[in-house]
CSV table of C-alpha atoms and ligand atoms in Angstrom, one decimal:
chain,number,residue,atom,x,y,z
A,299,UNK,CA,0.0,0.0,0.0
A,300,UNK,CA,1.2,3.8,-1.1
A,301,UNK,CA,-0.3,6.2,1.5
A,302,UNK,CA,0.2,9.9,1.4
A,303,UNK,CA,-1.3,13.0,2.8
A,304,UNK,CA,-2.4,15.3,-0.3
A,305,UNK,CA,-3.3,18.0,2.3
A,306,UNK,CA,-4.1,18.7,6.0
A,307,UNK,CA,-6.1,21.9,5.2
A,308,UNK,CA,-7.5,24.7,7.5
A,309,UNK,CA,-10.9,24.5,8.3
A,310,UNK,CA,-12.8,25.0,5.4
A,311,UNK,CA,-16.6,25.0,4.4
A,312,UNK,CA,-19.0,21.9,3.9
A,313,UNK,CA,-18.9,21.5,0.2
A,314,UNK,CA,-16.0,19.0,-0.3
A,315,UNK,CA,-13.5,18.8,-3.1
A,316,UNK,CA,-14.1,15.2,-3.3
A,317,UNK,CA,-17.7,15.8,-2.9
A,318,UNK,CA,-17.9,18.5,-6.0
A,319,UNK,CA,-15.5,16.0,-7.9
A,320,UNK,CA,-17.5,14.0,-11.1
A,321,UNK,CA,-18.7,11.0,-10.3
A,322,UNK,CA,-18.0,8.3,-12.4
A,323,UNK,CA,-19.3,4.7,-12.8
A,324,UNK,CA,-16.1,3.5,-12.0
A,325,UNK,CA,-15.9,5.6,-8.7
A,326,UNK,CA,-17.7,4.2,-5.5
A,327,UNK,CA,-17.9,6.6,-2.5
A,328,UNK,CA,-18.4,5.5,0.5
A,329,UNK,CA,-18.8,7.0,4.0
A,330,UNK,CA,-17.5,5.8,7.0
A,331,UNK,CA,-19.2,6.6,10.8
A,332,UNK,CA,-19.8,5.1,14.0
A,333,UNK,CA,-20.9,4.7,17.6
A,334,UNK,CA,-23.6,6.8,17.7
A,335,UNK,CA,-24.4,5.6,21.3
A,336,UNK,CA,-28.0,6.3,20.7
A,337,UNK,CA,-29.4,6.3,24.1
A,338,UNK,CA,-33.1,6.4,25.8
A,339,UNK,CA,-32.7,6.7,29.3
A,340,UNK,CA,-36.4,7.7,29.8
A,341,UNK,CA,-37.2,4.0,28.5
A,342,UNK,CA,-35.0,2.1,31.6
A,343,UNK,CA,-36.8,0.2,34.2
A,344,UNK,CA,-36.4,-0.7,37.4
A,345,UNK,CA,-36.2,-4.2,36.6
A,346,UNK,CA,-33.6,-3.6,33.8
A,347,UNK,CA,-31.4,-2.1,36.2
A,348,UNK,CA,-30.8,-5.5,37.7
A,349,UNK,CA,-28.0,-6.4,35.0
A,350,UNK,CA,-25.0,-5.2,33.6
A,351,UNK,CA,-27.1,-2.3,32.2
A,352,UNK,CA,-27.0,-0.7,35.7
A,353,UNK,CA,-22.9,-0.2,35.6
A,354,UNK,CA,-23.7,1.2,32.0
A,355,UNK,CA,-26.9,3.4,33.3
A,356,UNK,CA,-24.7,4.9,36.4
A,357,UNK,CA,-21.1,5.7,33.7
A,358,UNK,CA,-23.6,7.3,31.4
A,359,UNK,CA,-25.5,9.7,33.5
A,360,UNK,CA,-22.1,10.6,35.7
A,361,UNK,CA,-19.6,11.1,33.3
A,362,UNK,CA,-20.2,9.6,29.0
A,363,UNK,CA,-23.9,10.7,28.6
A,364,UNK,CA,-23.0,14.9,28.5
A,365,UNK,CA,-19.8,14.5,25.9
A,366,UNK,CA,-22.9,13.0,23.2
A,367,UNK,CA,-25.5,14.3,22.0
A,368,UNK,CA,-28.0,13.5,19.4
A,369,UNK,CA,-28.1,16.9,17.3
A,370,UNK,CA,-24.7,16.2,16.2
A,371,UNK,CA,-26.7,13.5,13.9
A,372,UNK,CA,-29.1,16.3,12.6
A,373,UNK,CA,-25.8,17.8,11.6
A,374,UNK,CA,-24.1,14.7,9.5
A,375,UNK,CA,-27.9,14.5,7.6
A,376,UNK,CA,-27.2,17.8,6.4
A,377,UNK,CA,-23.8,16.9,5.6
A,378,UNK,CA,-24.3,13.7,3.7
A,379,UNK,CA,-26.5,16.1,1.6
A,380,UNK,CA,-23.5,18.1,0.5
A,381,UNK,CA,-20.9,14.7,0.2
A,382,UNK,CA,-23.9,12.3,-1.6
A,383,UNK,CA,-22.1,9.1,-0.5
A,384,UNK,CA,-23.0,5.9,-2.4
A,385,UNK,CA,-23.2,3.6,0.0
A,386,UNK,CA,-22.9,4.3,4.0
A,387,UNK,CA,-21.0,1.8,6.7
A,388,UNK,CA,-22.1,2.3,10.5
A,389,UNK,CA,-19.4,-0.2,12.2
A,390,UNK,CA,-21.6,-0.4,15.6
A,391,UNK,CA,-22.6,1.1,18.7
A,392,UNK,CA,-25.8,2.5,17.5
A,393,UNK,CA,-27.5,2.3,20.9
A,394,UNK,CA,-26.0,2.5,24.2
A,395,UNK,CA,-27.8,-0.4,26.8
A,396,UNK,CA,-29.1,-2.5,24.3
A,397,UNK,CA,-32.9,-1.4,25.5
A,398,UNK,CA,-35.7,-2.3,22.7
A,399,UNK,CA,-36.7,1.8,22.6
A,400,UNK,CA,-33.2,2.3,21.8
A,401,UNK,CA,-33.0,0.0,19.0
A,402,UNK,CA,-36.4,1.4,17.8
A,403,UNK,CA,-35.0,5.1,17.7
A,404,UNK,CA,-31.5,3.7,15.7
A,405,UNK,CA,-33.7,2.4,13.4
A,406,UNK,CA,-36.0,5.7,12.9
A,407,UNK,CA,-32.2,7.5,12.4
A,408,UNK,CA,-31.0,5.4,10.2
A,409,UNK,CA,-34.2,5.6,8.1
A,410,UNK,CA,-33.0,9.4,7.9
A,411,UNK,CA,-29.7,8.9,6.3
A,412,UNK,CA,-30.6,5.8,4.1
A,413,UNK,CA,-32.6,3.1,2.3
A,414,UNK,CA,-31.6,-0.6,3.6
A,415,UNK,CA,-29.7,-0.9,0.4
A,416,UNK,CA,-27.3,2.4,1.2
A,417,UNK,CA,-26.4,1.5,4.5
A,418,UNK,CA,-24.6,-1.3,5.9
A,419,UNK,CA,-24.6,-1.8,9.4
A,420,UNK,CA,-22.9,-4.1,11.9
A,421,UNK,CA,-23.3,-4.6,15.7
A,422,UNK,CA,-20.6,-3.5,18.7
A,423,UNK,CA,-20.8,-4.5,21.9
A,424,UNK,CA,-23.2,-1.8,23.2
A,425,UNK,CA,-25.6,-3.2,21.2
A,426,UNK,CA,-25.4,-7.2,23.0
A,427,UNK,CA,-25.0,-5.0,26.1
A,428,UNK,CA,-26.9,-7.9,28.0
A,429,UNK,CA,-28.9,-10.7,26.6
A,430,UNK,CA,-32.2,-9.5,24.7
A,431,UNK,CA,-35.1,-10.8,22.9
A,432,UNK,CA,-34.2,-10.5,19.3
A,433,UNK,CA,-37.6,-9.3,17.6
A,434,UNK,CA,-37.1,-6.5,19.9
A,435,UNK,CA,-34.1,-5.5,19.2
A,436,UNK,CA,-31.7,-6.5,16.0
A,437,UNK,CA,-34.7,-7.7,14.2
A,438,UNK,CA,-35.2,-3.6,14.1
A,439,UNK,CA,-32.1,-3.1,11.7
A,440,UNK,CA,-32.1,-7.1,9.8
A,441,UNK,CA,-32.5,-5.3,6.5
A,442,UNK,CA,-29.7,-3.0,7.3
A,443,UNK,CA,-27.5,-5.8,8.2
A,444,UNK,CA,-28.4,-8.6,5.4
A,445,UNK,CA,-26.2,-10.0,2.8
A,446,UNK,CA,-27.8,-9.1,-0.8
A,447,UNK,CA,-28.0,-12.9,-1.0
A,448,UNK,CA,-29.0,-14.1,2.5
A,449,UNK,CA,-27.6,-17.3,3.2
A,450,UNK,CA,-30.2,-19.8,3.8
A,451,UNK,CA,-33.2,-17.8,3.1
A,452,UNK,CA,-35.5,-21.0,3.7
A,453,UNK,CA,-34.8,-20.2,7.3
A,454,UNK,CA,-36.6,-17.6,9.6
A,455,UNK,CA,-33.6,-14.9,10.5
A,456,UNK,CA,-33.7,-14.8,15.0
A,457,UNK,CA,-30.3,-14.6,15.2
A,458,UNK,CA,-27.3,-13.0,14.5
A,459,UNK,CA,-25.3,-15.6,13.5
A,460,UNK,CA,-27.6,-16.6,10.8
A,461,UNK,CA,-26.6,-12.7,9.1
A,462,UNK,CA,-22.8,-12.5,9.6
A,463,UNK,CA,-20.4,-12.2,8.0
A,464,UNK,CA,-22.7,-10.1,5.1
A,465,UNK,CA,-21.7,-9.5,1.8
A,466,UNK,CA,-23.0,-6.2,-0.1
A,467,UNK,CA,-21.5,-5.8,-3.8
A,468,UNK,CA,-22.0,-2.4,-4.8
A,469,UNK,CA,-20.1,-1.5,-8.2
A,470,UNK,CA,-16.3,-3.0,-7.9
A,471,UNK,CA,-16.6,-2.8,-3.8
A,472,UNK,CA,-17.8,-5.9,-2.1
A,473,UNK,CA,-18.9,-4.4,1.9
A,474,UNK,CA,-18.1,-7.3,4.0
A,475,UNK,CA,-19.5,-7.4,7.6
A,476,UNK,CA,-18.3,-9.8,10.2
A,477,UNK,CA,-20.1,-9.5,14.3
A,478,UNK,CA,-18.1,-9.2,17.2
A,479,UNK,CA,-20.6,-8.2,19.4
A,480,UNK,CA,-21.6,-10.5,22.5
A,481,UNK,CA,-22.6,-9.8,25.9
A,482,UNK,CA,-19.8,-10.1,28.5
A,483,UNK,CA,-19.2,-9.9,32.1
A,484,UNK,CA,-20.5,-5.8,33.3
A,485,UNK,CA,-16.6,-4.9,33.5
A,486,UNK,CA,-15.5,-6.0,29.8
A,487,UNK,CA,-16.5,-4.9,26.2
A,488,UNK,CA,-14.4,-7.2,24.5
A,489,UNK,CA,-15.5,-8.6,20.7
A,490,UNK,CA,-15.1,-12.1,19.3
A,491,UNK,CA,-15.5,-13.5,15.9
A,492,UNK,CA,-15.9,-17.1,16.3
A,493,UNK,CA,-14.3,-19.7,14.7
A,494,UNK,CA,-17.8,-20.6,12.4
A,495,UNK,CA,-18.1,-17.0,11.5
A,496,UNK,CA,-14.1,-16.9,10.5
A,497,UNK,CA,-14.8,-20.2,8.2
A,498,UNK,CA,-17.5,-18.4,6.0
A,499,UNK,CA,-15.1,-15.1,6.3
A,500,UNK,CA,-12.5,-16.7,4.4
A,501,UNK,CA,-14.6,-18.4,1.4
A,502,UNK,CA,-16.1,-14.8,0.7
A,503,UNK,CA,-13.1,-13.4,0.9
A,504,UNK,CA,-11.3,-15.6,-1.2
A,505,UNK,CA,-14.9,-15.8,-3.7
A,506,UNK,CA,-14.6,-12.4,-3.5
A,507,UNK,CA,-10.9,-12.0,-4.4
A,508,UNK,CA,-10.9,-14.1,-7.7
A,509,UNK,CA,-13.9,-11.7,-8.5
A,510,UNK,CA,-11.7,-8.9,-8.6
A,511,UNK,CA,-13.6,-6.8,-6.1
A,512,UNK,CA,-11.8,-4.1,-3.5
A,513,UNK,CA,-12.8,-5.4,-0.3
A,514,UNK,CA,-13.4,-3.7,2.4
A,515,UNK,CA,-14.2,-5.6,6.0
A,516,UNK,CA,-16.2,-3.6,8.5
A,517,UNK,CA,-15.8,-5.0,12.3
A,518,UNK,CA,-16.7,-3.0,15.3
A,519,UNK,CA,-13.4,-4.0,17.7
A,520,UNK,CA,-9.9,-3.2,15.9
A,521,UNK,CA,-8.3,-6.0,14.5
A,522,UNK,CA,-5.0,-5.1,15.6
A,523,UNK,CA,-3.0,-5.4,19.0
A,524,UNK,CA,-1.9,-3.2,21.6
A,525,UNK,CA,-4.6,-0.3,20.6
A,526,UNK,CA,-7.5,-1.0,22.9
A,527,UNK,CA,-7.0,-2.0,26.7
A,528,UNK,CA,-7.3,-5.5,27.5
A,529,UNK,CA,-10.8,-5.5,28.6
A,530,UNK,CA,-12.3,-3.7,25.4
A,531,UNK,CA,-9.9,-6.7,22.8
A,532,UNK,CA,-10.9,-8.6,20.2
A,533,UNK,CA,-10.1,-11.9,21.6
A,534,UNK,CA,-9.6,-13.8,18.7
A,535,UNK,CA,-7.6,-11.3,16.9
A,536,UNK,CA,-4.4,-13.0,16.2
A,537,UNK,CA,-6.9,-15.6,14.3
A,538,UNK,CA,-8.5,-12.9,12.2
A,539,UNK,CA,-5.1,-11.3,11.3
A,540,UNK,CA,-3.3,-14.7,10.1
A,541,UNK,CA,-6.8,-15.2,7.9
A,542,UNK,CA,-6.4,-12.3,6.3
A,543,UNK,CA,-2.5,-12.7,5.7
A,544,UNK,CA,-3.4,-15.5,3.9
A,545,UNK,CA,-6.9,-14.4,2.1
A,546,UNK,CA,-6.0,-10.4,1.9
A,547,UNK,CA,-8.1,-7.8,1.8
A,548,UNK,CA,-8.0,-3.9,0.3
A,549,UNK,CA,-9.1,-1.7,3.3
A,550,UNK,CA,-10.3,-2.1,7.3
A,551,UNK,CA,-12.9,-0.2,8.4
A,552,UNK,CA,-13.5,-0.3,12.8
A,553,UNK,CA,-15.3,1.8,15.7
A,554,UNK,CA,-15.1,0.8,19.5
A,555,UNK,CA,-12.1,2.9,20.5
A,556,UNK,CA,-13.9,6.1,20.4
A,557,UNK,CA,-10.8,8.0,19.2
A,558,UNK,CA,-9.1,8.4,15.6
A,559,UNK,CA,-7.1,5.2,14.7
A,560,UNK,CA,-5.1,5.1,11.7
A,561,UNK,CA,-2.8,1.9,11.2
A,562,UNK,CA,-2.0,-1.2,8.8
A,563,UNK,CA,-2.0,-4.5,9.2
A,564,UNK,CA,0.1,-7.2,7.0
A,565,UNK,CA,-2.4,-9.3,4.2
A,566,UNK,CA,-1.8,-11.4,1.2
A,567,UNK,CA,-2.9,-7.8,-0.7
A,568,UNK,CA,-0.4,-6.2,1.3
A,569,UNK,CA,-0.1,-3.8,4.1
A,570,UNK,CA,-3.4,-2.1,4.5
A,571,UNK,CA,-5.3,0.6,6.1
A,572,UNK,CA,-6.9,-0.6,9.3
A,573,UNK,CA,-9.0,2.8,9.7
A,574,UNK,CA,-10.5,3.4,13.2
A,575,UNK,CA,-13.9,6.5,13.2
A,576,UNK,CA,-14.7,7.9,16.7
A,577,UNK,CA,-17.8,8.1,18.0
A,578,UNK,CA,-20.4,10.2,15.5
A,579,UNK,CA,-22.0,12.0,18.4
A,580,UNK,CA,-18.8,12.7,20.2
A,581,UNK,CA,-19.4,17.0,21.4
A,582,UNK,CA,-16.7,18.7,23.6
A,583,UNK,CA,-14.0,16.0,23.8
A,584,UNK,CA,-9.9,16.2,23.0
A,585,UNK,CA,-9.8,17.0,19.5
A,586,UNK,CA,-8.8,13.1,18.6
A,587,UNK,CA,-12.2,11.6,20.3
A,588,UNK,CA,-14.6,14.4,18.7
A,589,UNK,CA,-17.2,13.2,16.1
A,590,UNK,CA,-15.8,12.9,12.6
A,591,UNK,CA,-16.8,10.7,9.6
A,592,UNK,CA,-14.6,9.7,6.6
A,593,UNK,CA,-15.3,9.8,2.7
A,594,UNK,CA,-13.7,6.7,0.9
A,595,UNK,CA,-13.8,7.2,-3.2
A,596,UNK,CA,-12.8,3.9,-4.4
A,597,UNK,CA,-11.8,3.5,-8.3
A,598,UNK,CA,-9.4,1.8,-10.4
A,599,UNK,CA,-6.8,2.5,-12.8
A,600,UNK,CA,-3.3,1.8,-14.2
A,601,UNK,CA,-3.2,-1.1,-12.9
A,602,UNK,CA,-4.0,0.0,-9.5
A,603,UNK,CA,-6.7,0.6,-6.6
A,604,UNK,CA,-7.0,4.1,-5.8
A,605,UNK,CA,-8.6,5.4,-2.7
A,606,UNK,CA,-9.1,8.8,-2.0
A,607,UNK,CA,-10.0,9.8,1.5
A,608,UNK,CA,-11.5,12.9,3.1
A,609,UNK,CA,-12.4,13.4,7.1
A,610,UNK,CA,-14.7,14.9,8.1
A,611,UNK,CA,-14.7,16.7,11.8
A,612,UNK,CA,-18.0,18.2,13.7
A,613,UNK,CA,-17.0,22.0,14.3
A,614,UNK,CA,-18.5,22.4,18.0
A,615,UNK,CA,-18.4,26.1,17.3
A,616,UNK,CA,-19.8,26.4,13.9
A,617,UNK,CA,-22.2,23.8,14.4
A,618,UNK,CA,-21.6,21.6,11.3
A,619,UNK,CA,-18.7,19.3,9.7
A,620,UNK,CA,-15.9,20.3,7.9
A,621,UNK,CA,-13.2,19.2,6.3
A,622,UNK,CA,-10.1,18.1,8.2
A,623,UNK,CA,-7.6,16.4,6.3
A,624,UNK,CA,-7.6,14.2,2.7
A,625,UNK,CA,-5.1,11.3,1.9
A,626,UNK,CA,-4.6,9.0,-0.8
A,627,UNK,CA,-3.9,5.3,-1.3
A,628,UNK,CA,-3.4,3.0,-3.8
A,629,UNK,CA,-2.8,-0.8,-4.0
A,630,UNK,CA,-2.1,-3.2,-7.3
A,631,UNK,CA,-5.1,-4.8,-8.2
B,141,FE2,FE1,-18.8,2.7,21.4
């Protein structure tokens, strides 16, 4: 992989240069968010409290729920407006205690920023806080979250392991989507693939591979080591990295650690972006952790993948997203 900063502009105004660039059929764009934390505290019972919801309940009314805040998502719908991304990838974390009203309002927001067909979504561990009743709760996003050819459509869909990994093509991009998200012990937020959900991981990726597709794999917990704490890991990561050295893939998209992440990882296609979003509704934090989005326009030519990449920060003080920084990358084909 060649990576190099084009520019690291000043602040500058909402219309984007990728944005106003022609699209062509040969360019995807893409847009990259995550954990929106979409919470309704209103909605919590008594009797919900007796779980590991109540650990989450008492961190988010003393010290995560006032660095969030919803409007900051009436902000990125005006913004998509002005970028017109293809296709949309929310990598988890769209609620905050796993309650069904919570799931319900994730569902109404995404309905604001896309059709089932423009937006991919996958789950993070906020959102298998505890266990739940599925037709209250995932069942709300299934079509956001289904492969364009369900596997096994015969079968009634209850569970999340009868979606993942997914597997949108739109134009040369295949979306992949693998779950990490289970319910732990009230201390941890670790992820975990699964040795069954790694199995079907590498035939698409290797289906997908001979089909000369750019693949991109959206997971909620970062694939690499040593950039989360212990207790917020993907526990079978090691696995996951020595299935992709030997299957590749073209780009890593990943939530969870609620800051910028920017690293590689070593595949069969090379060394290649493992790209980490902060949280979408993140207000006042350090500049790192506050909400941004990215804009992936994905093309080929000469003999090469070409990404182009724009970021895109909320301005606390102006009240809307601009541009922060662009970057380019290209990888053979
Ligand atoms: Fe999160």
């Amino acid at each position: 992989m060649i990576s190099k900063n084009i520019e690291n502009p000043p602040n500058s105004g909402s219309q984007s240069s990728l944005a106003d660039s022609p699209s062509s059929t040969s360019t995807l764009t893409l847009a990259h968010l995550s954990d929106p934390h979409i919470s309704c505290m209103h909605a919590i019972t008594t009797r919900d409290l007796f779980s590991k919801r109540l650990f989450g309940y008492l961190r988010w009314k003393l010290f995560r729920g006032s660095g969030h805040s919803d409007r900051v998502l009436s902000v990125l719908h005006a913004d998509l407006a002005s970028t017109k991304p293809d296709h949309i990838a929310v990598t988890g974390d769209l609620t905050h205690l796993s309650l069904a009203a919570e799931f319900e309002k994730a569902r109404q927001w995404l309905q604001t920023i896309g059709c089932p067909s423009k937006v991919t979504v996958i789950p993070g561990n906020h959102d298998a806080y505890v266990p739940t009743d599925w037709h209250k709760t995932m069942a709300h996003w299934t079509e956001y979250m289904l492969s364009d050819i369900p596997q096994d459509s015969e079968r009634p869909i209850n569970n999340i392991d009868r979606i993942f990994p997914c597997l949108r093509i739109r134009g040369h991009v295949a979306i992949i989507g693998v779950c990490t998200a289970q319910p732990t012990a009230p201390h941890l937020a670790v992820g975990s693939i699964g040795v069954s959900q790694l199995g079907r991981l590498e035939k698409i990726l290797s289906q997908t591979a001979q089909q000369k597709y750019f693949r991109i794999l959206l997971i909620h917990h970062p694939p690499v080591s040593d950039i989360v704490s212990w207790r917020k890991r993907l526990t079978d990561a090691p696995a996951l990295q020595s299935l992709l050295a030997d299957a590749g893939v073209e780009l890593i998209l990943h939530g969870h650690t609620h800051f910028v992440h920017q690293g590689c990882l070593k595949t069969l296609s090379g060394s290649v972006p493992v790209m980490g979003a902060p949280s979408i509704t993140a207000l006042d934090r350090p500049a790192d952790r506050r909400a941004r989005y990215y804009i992936y326009r994905i093309s080929s030519g000469d003999g090469n993948w070409n990404v182009r990449l724009q970021v895109r920060v909320y301005s606390p003080s102006e009240n809307r997203f601009i541009r922060e920084s662009e970057q380019q990358f290209s990888n053979k084909l």
